[in-house]
XYZ file of C-alpha atoms in Angstrom:
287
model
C 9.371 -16.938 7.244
C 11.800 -15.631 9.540
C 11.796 -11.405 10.798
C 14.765 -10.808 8.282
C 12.980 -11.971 5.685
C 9.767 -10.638 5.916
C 11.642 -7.220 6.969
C 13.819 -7.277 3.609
C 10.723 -8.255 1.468
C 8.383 -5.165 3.250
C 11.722 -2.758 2.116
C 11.181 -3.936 -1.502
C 7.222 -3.228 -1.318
C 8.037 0.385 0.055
C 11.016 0.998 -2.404
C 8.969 -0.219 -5.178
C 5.920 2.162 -3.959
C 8.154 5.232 -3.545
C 9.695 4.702 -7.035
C 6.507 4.103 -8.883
C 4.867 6.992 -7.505
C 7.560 9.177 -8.532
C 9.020 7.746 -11.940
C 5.845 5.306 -12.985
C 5.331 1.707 -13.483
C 7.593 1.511 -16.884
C 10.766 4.155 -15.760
C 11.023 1.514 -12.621
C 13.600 -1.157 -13.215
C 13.875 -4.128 -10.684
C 17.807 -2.648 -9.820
C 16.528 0.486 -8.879
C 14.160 -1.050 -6.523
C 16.652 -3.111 -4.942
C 18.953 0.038 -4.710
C 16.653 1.911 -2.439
C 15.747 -1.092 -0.413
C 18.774 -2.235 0.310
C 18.182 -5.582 -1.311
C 20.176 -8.179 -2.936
C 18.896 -7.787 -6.865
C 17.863 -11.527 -7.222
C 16.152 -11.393 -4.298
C 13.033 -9.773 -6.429
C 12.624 -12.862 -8.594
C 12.648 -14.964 -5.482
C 10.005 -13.670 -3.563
C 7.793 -12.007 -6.196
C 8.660 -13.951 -9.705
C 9.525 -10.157 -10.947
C 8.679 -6.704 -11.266
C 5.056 -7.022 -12.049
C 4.322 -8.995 -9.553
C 6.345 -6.238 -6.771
C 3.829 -4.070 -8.111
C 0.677 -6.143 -6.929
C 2.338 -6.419 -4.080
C 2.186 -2.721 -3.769
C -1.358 -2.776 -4.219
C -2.277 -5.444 -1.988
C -0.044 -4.247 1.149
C -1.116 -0.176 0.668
C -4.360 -0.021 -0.535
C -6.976 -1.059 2.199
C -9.980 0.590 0.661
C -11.968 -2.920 -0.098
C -11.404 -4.464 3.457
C -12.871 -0.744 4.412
C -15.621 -0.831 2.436
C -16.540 -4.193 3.594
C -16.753 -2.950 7.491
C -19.008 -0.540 6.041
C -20.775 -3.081 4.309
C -21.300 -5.609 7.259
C -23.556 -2.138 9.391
C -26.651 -1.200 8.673
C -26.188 2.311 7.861
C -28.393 5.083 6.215
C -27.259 6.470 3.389
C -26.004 9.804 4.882
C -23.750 8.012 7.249
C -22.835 5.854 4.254
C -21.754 8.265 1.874
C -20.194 10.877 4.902
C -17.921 7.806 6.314
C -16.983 6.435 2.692
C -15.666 9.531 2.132
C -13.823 10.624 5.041
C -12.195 7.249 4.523
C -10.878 7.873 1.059
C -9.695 10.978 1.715
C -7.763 10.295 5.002
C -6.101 7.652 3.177
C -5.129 10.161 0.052
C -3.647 12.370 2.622
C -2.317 9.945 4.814
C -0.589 8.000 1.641
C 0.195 10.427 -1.280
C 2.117 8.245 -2.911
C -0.198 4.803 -3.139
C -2.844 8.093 -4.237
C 0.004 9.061 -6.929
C 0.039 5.617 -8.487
C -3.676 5.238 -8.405
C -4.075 8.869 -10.059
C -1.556 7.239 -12.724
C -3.338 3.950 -13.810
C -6.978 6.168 -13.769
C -5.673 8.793 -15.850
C -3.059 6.697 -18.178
C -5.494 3.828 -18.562
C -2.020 0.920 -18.381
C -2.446 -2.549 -18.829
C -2.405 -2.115 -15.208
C -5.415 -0.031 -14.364
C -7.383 -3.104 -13.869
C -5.375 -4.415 -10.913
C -5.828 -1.236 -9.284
C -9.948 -1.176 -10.368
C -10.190 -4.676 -8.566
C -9.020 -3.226 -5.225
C -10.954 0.153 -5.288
C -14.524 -0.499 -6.686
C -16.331 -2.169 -3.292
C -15.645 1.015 -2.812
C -17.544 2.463 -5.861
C -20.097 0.248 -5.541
C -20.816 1.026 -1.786
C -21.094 4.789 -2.730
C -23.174 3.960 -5.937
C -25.841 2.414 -3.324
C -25.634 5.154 -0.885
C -26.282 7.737 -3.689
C -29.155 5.432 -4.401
C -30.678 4.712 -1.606
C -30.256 8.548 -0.701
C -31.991 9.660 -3.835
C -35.124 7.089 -3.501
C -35.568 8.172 0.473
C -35.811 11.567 -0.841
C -32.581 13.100 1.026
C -30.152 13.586 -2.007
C -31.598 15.084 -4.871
C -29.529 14.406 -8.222
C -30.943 14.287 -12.349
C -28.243 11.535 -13.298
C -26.538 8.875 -10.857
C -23.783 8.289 -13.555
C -22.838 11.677 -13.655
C -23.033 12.537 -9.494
C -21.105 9.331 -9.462
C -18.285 10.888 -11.838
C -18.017 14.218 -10.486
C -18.370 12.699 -6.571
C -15.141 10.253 -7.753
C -12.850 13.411 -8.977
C -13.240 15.279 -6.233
C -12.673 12.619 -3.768
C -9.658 11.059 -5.087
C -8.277 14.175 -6.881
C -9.184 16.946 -4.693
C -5.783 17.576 -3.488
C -3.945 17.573 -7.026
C -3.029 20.904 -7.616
C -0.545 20.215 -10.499
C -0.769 23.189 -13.063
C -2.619 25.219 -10.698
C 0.546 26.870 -8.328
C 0.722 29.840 -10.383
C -2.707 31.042 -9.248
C -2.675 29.166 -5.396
C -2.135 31.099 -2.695
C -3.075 29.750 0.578
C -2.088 26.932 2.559
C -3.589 23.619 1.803
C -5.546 22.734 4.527
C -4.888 19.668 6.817
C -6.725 16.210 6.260
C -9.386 16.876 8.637
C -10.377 20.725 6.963
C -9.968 18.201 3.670
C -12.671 16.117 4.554
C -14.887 19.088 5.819
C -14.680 21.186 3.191
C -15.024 18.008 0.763
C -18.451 16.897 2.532
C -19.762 20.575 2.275
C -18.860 20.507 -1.223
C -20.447 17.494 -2.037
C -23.604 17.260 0.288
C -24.569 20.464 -1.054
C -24.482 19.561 -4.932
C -26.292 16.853 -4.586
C -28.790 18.725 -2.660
C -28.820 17.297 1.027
C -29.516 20.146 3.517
C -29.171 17.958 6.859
C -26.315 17.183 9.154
C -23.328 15.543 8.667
C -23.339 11.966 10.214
C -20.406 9.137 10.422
C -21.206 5.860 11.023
C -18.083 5.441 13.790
C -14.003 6.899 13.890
C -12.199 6.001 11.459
C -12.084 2.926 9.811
C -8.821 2.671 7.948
C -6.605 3.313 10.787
C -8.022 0.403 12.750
C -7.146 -2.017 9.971
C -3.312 -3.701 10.118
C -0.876 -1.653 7.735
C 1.707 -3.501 6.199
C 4.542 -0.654 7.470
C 3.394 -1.376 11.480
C 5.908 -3.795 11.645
C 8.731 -1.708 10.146
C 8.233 1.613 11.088
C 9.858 2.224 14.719
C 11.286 -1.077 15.062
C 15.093 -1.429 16.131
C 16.807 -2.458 13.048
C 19.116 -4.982 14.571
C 15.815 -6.366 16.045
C 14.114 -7.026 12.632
C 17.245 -8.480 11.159
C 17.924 -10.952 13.701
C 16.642 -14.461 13.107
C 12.817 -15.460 14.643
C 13.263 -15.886 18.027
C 16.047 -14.760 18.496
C 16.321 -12.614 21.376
C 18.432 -9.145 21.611
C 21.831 -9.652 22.820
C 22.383 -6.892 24.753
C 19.147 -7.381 26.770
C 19.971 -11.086 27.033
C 23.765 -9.719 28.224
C 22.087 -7.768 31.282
C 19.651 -10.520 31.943
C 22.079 -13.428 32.012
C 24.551 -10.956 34.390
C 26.894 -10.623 31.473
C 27.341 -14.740 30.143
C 29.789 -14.403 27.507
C 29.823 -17.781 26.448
C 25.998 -17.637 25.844
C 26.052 -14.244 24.133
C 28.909 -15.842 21.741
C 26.179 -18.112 21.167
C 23.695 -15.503 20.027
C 25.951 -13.857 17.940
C 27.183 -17.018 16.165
C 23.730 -17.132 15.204
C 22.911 -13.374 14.141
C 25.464 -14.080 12.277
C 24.369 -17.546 10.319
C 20.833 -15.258 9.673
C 22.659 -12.448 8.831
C 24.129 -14.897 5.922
C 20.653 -16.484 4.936
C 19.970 -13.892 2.597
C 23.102 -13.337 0.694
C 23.060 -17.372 0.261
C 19.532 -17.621 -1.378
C 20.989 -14.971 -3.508
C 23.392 -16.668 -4.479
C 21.157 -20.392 -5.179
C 18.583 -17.787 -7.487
C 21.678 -16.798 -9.302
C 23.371 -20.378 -9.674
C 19.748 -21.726 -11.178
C 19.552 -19.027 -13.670
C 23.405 -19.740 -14.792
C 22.046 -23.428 -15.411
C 19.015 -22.325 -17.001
C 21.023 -20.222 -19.791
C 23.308 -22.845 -19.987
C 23.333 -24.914 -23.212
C 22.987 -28.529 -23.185
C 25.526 -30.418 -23.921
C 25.791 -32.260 -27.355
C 25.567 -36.029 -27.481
C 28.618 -37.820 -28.434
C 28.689 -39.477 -32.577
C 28.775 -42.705 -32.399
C 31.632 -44.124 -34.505
């Protein structure tokens, strides 16, 4: 896949995030996705097969937590190093991503036909913090009547702690930054489940070493991600080349033939669906 293409297909992941987060899974349509990306709208069914599938997408590309949980996994930690870095984790990522934490608050609360997809990507996760709790409990340094319950009231804090919805009326200081977040989440937690120690993490952050799918988007020259692979950028190859028109005509003839690629397989999705809809022709009578 050439750098236009995967650049145009990473807009309609991010459109389709913002919109989802804001409006929901149902209020989305596929045009308004393709609106705020830029995007030709055929373009959707071609790379994705529709709407539901933009949506896993979504999932896939901005919700790391399972590749997270299974560095954790892979080091022999103790459970208070466990639970502290699964934490810190989950909540840098709320705060660092309110709106993949918007749609996930969505399918938890709303219960979709789509709260499963989400529940596939988020409980290593769970799990891994089940068996810290666990583990904790039987070694005698978290003390807890009912796992089920710690596990429930652990989970709402964690991935709703910053939803103040309803509540502005009676806020009225600052919300604190992600760090104070995961402070003030690890006192509240350590302490109701009885753990009087220190606070330990296993090693820095996790999540940000992991590739994001917006790395290659985010501060890249524009012109440079819709050029063609390979291609180099004219105006450097201008100064190297000591201004060789004929070779820069060259480069542009083929920005431009790129430039082209994706209003053409536009326009091949659109001529199959016209012969899809259109009715066969009737077989002549014979006389």
């Amino acid at each position: 896949m050439g750098i236009k293409e995967d650049h145009v297909k990473k807009r309609i992941v991010q459109a389709a995030k913002k919109l989802t987060a804001q409006k929901g899974f149902e209020a989305t349509t596929v045009r308004e996705i393709c609106a705020e990306a830029g995007a030709n709208l055929s373009l959707v069914s071609y790379y994705y097969g529709g709407k539901e599938h933009v949506y896993e997408a979504v999932l896939d590309a901005f919700i790391p937590i399972a590749e997270a949980s299974r560095v954790l996994g892979e080091m022999d930690l103790d459970p208070v190093e466990g639970l502290c870095t699964m934490v810190r984790e989950i909540v840098l990522f709320r705060s660092a991503d309110p709106e993949i934490s918007r749609i996930i608050h969505q399918e938890m609360v709303l219960q979709t036909p789509r709260t499963a997809l989400v529940q596939q990507r988020v409980l290593p996760a769970w799990k891994l913090i089940r068996g810290f709790l666990e583990q904790g409990r039987e070694q005698g340094d978290f003390h807890f009547r009912s796992l089920d319950m710690t596990m429930v009231q652990l989970l709402g804090s964690v991935l709703f702690g910053d939803n103040r919805s309803g509540l502005s009326a009676i806020m009225q200081e600052e919300f604190p930054d992600a760090q104070s977040q995961v402070e003030d989440m690890l006192t509240f937690i350590l302490r109701g489940i009885g753990y009087a120690g220190e606070v330990r993490f296993a090693a820095g952050p996790i999540l940000n070493r992991l590739p994001s799918e917006e790395d290659s988007c985010e501060g890249a020259d524009p012109g440079e991600a819709n050029r063609g692979e390979g291609e180099a950028d004219p105006g450097k190859a201008k100064a190297d080349r000591g201004g060789n028109t004929e070779s820069e005509s060259e480069s542009d003839k083929h920005t431009g033939m790129e430039a082209d690629k994706e209003a053409n397989t536009a326009a091949q999705v659109q001529s199959v669906s016209k012969e899809e809809r259109r009715p066969a022709a009737k077989p002549k009578r014979e006389e």
